[in-house]
XYZ file of C-alpha atoms in Angstrom:
590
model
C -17.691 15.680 5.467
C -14.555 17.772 5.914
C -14.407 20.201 8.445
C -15.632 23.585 6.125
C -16.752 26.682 7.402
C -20.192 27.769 5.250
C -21.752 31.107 6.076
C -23.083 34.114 4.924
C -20.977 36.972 5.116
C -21.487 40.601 4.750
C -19.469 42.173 2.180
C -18.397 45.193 4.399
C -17.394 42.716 7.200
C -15.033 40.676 5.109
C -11.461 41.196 6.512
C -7.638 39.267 6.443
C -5.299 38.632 4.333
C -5.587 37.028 0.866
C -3.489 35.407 -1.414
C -4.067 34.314 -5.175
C -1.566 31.261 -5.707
C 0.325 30.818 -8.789
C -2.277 28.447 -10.276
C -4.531 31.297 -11.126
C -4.487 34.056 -13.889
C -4.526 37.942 -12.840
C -7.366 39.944 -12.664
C -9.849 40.022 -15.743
C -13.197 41.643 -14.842
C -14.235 44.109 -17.702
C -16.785 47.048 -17.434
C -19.521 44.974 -18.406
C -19.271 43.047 -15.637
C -18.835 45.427 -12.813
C -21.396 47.965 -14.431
C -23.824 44.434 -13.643
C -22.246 43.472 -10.382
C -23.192 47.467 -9.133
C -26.548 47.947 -11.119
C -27.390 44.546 -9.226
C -26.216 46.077 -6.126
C -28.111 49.067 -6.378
C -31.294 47.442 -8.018
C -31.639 45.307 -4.880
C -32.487 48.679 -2.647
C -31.541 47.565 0.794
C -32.719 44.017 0.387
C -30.900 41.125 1.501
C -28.695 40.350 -2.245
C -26.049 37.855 -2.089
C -22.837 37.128 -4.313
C -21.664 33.688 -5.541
C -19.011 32.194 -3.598
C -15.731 32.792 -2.169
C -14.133 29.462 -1.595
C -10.768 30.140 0.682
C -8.612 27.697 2.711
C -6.698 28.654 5.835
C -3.389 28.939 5.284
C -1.858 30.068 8.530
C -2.483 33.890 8.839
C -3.836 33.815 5.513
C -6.486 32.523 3.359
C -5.209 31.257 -0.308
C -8.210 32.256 -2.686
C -9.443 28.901 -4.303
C -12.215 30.744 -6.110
C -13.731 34.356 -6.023
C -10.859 36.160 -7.064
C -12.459 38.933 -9.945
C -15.347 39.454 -7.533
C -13.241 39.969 -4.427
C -11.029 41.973 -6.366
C -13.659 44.065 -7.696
C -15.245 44.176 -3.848
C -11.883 45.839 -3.055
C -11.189 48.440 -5.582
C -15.035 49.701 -4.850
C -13.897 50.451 -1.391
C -10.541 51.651 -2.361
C -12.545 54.342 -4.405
C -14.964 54.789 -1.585
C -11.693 55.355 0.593
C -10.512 58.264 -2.245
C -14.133 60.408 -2.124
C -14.897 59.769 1.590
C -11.726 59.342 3.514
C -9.852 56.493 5.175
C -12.949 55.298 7.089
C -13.987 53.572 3.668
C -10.549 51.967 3.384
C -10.841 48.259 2.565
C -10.907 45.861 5.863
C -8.715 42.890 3.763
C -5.962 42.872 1.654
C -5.364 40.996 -1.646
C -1.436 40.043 -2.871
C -0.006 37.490 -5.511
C 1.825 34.395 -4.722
C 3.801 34.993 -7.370
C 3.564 38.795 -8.620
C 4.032 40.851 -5.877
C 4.099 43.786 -7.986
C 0.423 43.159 -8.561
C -0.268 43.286 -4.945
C 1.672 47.065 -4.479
C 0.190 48.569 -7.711
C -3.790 47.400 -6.581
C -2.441 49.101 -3.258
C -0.923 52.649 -4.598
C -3.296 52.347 -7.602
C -0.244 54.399 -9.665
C -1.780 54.443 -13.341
C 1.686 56.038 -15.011
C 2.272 51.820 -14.455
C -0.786 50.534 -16.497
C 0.976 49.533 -19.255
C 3.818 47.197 -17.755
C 2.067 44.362 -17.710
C -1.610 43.062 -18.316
C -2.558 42.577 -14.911
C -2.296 46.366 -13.948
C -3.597 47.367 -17.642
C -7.503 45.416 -16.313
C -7.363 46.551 -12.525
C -6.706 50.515 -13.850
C -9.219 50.036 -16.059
C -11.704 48.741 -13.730
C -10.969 51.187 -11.389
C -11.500 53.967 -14.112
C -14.833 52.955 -15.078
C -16.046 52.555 -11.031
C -14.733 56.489 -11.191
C -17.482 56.562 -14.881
C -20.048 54.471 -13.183
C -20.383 56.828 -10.293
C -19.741 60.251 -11.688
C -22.164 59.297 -14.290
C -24.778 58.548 -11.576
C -24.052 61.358 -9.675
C -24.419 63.829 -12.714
C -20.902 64.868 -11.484
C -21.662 66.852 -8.048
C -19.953 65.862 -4.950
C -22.661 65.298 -2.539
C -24.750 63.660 -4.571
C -21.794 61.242 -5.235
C -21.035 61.280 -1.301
C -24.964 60.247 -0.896
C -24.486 57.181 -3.238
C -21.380 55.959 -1.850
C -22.594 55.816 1.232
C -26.266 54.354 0.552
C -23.053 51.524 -1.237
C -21.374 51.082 2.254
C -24.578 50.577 4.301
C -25.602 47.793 1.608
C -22.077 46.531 2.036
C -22.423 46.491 5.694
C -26.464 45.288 6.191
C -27.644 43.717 3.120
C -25.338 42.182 0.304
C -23.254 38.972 1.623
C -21.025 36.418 -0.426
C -21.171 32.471 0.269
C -18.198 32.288 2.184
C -17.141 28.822 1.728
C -13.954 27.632 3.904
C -12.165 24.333 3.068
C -10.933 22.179 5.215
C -6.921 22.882 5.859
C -6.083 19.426 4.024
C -8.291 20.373 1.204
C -6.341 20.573 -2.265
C -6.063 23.585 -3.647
C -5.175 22.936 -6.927
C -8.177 19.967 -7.846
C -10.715 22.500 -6.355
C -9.487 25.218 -8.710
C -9.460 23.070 -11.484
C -12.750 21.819 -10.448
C -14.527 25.083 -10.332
C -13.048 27.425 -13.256
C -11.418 24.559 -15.424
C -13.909 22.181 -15.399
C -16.311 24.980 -15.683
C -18.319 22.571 -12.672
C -19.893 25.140 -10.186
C -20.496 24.844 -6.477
C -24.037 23.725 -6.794
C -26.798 24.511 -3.885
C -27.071 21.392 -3.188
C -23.520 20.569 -1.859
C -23.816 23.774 -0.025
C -27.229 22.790 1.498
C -25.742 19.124 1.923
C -22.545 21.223 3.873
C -24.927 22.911 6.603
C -26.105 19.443 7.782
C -22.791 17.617 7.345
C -19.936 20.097 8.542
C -18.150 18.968 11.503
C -19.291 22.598 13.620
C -22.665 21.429 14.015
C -22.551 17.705 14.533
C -23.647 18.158 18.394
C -26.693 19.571 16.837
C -27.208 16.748 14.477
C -27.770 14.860 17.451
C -25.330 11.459 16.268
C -27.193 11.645 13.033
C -24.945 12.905 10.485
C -23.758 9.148 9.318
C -27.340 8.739 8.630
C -28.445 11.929 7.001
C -25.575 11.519 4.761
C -26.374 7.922 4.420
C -29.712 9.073 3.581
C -28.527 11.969 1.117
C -26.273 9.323 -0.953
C -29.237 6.955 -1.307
C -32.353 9.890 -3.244
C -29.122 10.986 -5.464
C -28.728 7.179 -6.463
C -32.561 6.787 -6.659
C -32.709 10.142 -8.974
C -30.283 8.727 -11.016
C -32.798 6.197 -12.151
C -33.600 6.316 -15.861
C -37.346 5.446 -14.817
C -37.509 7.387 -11.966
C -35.350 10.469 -13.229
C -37.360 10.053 -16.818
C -40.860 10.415 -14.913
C -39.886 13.664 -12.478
C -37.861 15.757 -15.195
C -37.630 17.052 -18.828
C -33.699 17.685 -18.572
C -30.674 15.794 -19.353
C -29.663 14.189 -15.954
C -26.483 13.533 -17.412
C -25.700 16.982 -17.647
C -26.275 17.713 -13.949
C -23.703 17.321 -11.630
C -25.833 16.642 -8.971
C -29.388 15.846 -9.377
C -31.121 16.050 -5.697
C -31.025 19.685 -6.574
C -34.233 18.952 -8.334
C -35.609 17.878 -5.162
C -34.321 20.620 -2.913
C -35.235 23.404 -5.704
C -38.877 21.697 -5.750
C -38.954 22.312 -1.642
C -37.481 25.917 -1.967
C -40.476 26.675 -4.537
C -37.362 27.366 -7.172
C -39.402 28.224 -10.641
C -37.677 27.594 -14.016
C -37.518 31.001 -14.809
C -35.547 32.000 -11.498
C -31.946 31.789 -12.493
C -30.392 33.069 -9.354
C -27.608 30.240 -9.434
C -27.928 30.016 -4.692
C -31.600 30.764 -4.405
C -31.983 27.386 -2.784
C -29.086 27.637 -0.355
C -30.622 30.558 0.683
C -33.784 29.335 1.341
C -32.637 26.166 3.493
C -30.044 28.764 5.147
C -32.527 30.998 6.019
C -35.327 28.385 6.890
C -32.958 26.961 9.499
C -32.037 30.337 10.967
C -35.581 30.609 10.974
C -36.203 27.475 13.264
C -33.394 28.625 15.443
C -35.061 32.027 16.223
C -38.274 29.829 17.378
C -36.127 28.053 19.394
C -36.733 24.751 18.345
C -35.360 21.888 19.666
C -33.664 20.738 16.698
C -33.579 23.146 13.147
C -31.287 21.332 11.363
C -32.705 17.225 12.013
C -36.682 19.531 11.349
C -35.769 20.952 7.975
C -33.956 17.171 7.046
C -37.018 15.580 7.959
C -39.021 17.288 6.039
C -36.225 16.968 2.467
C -36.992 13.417 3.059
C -40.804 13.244 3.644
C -40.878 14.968 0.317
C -38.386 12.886 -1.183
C -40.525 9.629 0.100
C -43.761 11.470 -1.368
C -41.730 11.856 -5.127
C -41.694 8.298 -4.780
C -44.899 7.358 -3.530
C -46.143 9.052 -6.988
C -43.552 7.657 -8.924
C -44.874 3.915 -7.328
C -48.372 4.763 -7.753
C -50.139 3.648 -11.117
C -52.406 6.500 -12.002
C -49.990 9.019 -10.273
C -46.972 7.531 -12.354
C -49.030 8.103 -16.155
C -50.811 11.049 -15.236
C -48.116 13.068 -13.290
C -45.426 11.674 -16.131
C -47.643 13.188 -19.354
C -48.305 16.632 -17.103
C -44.046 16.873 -16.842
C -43.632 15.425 -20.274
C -46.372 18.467 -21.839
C -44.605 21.326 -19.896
C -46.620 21.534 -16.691
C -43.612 22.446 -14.262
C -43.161 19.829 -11.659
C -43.138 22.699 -8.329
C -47.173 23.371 -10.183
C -47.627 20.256 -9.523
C -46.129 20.114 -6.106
C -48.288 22.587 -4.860
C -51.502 21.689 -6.226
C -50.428 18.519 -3.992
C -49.851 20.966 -0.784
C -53.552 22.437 -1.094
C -52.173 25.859 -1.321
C -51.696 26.864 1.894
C -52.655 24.748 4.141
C -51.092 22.215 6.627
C -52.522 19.072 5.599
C -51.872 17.452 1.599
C -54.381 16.816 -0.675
C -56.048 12.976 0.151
C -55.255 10.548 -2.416
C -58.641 10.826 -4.452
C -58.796 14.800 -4.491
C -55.278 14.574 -5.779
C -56.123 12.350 -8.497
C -59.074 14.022 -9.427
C -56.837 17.381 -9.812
C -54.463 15.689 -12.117
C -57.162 14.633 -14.344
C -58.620 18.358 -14.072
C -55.143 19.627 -15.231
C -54.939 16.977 -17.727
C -58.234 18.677 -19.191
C -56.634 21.902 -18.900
C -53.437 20.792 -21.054
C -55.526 19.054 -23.577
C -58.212 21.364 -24.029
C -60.388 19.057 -25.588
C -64.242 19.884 -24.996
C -65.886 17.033 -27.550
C -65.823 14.546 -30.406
C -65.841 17.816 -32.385
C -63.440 19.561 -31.098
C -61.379 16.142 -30.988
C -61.675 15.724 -34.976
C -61.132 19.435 -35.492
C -57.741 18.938 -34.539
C -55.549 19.300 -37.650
C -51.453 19.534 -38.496
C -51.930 23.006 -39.772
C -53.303 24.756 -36.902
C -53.326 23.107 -34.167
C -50.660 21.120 -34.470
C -49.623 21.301 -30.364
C -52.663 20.025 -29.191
C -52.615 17.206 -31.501
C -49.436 16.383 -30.421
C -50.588 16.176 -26.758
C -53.903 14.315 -27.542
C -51.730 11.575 -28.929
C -49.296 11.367 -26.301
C -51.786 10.902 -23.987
C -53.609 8.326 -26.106
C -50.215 6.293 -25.870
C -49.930 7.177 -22.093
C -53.441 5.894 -21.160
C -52.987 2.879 -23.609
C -50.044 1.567 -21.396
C -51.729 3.058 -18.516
C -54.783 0.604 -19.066
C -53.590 -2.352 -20.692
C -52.753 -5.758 -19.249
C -54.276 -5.358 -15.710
C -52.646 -2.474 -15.408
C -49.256 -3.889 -15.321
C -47.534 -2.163 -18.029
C -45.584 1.617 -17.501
C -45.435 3.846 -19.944
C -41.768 4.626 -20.453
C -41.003 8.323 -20.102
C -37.234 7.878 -20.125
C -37.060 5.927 -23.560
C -39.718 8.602 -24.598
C -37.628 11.808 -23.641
C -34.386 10.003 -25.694
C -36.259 11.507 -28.858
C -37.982 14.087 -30.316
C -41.148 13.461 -31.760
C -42.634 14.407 -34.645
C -46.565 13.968 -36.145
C -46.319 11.164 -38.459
C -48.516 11.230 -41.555
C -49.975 7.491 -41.452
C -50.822 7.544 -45.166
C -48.722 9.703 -48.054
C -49.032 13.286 -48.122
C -48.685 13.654 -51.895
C -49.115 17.684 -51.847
C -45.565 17.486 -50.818
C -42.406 16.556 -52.973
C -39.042 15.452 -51.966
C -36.233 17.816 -53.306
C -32.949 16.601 -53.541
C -31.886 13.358 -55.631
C -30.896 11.145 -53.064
C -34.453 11.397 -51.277
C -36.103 10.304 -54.333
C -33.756 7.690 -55.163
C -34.921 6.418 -51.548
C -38.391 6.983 -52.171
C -38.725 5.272 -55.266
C -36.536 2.367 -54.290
C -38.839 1.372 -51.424
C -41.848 2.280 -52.924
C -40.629 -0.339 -56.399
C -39.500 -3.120 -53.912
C -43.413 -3.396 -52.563
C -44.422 -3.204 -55.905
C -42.097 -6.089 -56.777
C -43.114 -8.304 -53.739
C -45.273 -11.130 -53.796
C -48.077 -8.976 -52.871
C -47.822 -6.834 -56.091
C -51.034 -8.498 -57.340
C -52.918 -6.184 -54.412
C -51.504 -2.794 -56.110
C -51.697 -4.232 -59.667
C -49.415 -1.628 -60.787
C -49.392 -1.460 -64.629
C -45.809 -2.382 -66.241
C -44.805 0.877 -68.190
C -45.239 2.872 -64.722
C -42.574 -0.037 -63.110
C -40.550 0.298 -66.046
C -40.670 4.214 -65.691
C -39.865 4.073 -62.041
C -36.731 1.497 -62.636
C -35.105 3.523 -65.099
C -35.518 6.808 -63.110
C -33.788 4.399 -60.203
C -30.930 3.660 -62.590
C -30.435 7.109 -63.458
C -29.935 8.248 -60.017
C -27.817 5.221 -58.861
C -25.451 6.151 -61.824
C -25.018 10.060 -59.775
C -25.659 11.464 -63.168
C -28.519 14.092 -62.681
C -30.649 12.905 -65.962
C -32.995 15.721 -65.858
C -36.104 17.015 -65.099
C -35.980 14.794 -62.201
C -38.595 16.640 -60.642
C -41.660 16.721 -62.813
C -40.960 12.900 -63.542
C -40.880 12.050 -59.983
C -43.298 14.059 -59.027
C -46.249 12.919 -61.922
C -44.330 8.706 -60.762
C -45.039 9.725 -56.999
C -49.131 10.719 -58.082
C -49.791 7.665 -59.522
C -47.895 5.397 -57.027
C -50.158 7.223 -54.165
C -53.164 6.562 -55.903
C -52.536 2.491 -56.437
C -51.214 2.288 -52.705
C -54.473 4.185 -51.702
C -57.576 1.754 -51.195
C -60.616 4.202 -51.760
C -59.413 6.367 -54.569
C -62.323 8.826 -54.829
C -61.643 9.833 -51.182
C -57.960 10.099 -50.835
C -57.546 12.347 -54.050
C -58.947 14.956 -52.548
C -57.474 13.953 -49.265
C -59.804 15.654 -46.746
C -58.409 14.132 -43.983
C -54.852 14.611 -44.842
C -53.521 16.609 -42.202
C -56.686 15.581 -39.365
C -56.218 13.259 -36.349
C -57.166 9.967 -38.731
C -54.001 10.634 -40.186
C -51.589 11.390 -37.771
C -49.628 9.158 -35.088
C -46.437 10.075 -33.335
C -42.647 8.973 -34.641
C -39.322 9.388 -33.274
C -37.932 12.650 -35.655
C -35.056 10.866 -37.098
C -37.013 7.970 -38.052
C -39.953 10.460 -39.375
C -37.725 11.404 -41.947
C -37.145 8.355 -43.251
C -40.335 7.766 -43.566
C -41.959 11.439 -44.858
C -44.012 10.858 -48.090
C -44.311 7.172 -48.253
C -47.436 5.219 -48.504
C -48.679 3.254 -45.572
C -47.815 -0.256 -47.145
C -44.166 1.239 -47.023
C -44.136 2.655 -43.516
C -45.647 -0.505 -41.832
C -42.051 -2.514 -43.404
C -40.214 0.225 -41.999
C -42.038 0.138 -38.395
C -41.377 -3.728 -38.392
C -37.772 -2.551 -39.315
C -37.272 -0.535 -36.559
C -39.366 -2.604 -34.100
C -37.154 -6.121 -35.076
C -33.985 -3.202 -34.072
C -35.051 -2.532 -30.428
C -35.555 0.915 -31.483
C -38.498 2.377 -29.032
C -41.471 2.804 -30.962
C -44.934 4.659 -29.273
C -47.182 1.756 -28.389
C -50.556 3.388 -30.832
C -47.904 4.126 -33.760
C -47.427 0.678 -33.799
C -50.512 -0.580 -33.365
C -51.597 1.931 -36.231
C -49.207 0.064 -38.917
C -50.273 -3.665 -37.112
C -54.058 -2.577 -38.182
C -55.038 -3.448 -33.937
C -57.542 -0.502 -34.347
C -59.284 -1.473 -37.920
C -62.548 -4.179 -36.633
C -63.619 -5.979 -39.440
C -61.271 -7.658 -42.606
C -58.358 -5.368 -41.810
C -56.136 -5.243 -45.189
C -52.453 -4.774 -43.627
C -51.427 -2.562 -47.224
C -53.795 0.028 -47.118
C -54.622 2.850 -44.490
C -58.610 3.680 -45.795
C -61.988 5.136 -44.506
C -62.141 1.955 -42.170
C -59.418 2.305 -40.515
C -59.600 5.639 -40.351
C -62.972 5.466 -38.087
C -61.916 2.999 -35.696
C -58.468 4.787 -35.200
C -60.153 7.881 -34.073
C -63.113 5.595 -32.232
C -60.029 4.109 -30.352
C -58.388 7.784 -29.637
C -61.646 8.870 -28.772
C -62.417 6.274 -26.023
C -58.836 7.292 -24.194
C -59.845 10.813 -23.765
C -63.050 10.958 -23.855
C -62.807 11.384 -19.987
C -60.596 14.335 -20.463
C -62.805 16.117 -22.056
C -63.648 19.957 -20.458
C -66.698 19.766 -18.688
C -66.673 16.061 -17.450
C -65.834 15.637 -13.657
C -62.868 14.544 -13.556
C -62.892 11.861 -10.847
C -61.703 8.718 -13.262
C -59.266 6.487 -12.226
């Protein structure tokens, strides 16, 4: 790694001489941002608060300022209003001038607001320095002391608690491709590289003991293995392709990092502060400890992601929402030393399995229903696919997570739901099309549909083809649709009143996209289309297509029809994958 600088720096204890190169635009902070920058400040009460990062190269006497400028520049006119109300001991320790507009520099010095106006630059720092003058008087209620008071509570947080990253480039570094990097590119400095920086810079390679080749060696290999479909598809929810850097999921796991924590450095921090930690204890070796222990958890990610039963059962807990740092430290047994053994680790993924499911019996399991508990049916069938993979084959097969997370799924309505209609013309001209073509098969002699409804349906086909809207399209679809449902539907009495409609017998998972296609059709129709989409490559949840290949139905399964049969030994065959999940069972299965 280049030879960088990375520390922590108080803000009252930054000093030298800046320059902002002719690469960057002026100064464009508004009041909404400072008014955050110094409730943040204040909100933090003496606690240790630190900003994003400064990134500066050494240029000589001088630093040019790569990155930081509106909060540096911000940093200074505080303190040049500190130095107005309390005197010149509150002067700013650095100075800040333009590579290119040196006028800048000598108006943010003499601060001469008869000059706002000449030229935008001036126009935002006046104004920001007006509405630190607001911020405070407003605070203050407008009396001196109590102004005094706050301004200086502001300069002992300057001085003791709130820091800045300060991030120093090697000399050779360029400029230019950083900038771009980091405000064109809109691609942060993420914790990681920092973190990555306080084992790799060149100041502490006597403490890496010869071992920086190999921690970086290391370091390059769990950001190839994370970059795994499989592996990155099983550990996370997110887009890995829109992370610059994905070990931060590994490092934000160790730094107990929750989802909701959006403090951009909170891991740097951590690892920062762990090692300083380990250096007060005067241990032999802080920075090769706190390695050793990224890549025992690293190795551990992958032991799980090797494992059978860890690989489906941690994979559906991610997949359902459980966060992966809950799992994590269900693993770590709280707080003690030691990890959880194998078998009491499996048997507490199958108790939070339970949890997520919610499932307490057969009745509870048939109660499920589209309308109202539509989440929990969602997750019941997931898992029915999970453990179906799981299981199967001598336990060969892996249920793919990263195909899965490609879509979004939908519940799939495995015969028609005729209480719906289709409304606009082109979705009934598909409907009907598909719906005629079975009719029109070889197999029509199975639906036996009667001529003057095929004749109906063909000329309400021809009607739409020809884009002339030949009214009441509606109410003749919808009374063609009734009767279609009712040929395509094998035990009439039952499905007119459709009790199961919406319940568990009826439902199976489907990609969104394809769900669409599919919405309203008859189960005769969906089956083509699932041997469509199957002959296409396109990933298909292993039950949803055993549903439409009747696996599930025992005895003289009829491949056109989706009826009582089938119904019962579909939710039989749901019923046997979680039974063992159900609340109240110990959950010690493997």
């Amino acid at each position: 790694m280049s030879n960088i600088l990375l520390e922590t720096k108080y803000v009252g204890r930054i000093k030298g001489d800046f320059y902002l190169p002719d690469y960057q635009r002026g100064y464009r902070w508004t009041r909404d941002e400072i008014k955050l920058l110094l409730d943040d400040i204040y909100e933090s009460n003496g606690q240790p608060y630190c900003l994003q990062p400064i990134v500066v190269k050494k240029n000589g006497n001088k630093f040019e300022l790569i990155d930081g400028q509106q909060r540096l520049t911000t940093i200074y006119l505080i303190c040049k209003y500190m130095e107005s109300k309390l005197g010149d001991l509150y002067e700013p320790n650095f100075k800040l001038e333009y590579e290119t507009r040196k006028e800048s520099a000598r108006f943010l010095t003499d601060l001469d607001f008869s000059l706002r106006d000449k030229n935008i630059d001036f126009h935002f720092i006046a104004d920001a320095f007006e509405y630190i003058d607001q911020y405070f008087t407003e605070k203050s209620n407008g009396e001196r002391r109590q102004m005094a008071a706050y301004l200086t509570k502001l300069n002992e947080y300057f001085m003791s608690s709130v820091s800045v990253i300060w991030y120093e480039v090697d000399t050779t570094e360029d400029g230019i491709e950083l900038f771009e990097r980091l405000n064109i590119g809109k691609i942060p400095l993420t914790s990681s590289e920092l973190v990555k920086a306080l084992f790799l810079k060149d100041c502490v390679r006597d403490q890496m003991s010869g071992r920086q080749e190999e921690v970086s060696l290391q370091w390059d290999m769990i950001e190839h293995e994370l970059r795994k479909p499989s592996f990155w598809g099983f550990l996370s929810n997110t887009d890995g392709d829109q992370m610059p850097t994905r070990i931060d999921l590994l490092l934000d796991l160790i730094s107990g990092k929750s989802e909701k924590n959006k403090e951009s450095y909170f891991t740097f921090f951590y690892f920062d502060n762990k090692i300083n930690e380990l250096s007060n204890k005067n241990f032999l070796n802080p920075l090769l400890e706190v390695w050793s222990s990224i890549y025992h958890v690293f190795l551990t990610l992958r032991e799980w992601y090797a494992n059978h039963d860890f690989y489906h059962k941690i994979g559906f807990l991610i997949t359902t929402g459980v966060p992966l740092l809950r799992i994590y430290e269900v693993w770590q047994n709280g707080a003690n030393d030691t990890p959880l053994a194998k078998d009491e680790f499996l048997s507490e993924l199958n108790r939070m399995i339970s949890e997520s499911i919610g499932i307490n019996d057969r009745e509870d399991l048939l109660s499920l229903s589209y309308d109202n508990k539509k989440d929990r049916l969602q997750k019941v069938l997931l898992l029915f696919n999970v453990e179906t993979e799981r299981l199967m084959d001598e336990r060969k097969r892996r249920f793919p997570f990263d195909k899965h997370k490609e879509s979004i799924w939908s519940l799939e309505h495995i015969h028609a739901q005729n209480a719906e209609s289709l409304k606009k013309n082109k979705d009934i001209l598909s409907w009907l099309e598909s719906h005629f073509s079975i009719l029109e098969s070889s197999e029509n002699d199975i639906f036996a549909a009667p001529d003057e409804l095929k004749e109906r349906m063909s000329l309400l086909i021809e009607q739409l083809q020809s884009g002339k809207d030949p009214g009441n399209v509606r109410e003749r679809f919808k009374e063609i649709q009734q009767e279609v449902i009712a040929l395509f539907t094998q035990d009439n009495g039952l499905d007119r009143v459709n009790p199961y409609l919406h319940e568990l017998a009826n439902m199976a998972l489907l990609d969104a996209s394809q769900n669409a296609a599919l919405s309203n059709s008859v189960f005769d129709v969906k089956r083509h289309r699932v041997i469509d989409y199957d002959k296409e490559g396109k990933y298909i949840p292993i039950c949803t297509k055993h549903v439409f290949f009747k696996y599930y139905t025992q005895d003289n399964p009829s491949l056109f029809f989706w009826g009582e049969t089938d119904r019962k030994n579909y939710v039989d065959a749901i019923e046997a994958k979680i039974a063992p999940y159900y609340s109240g069972i110990e959950q010690n299965q493997d």
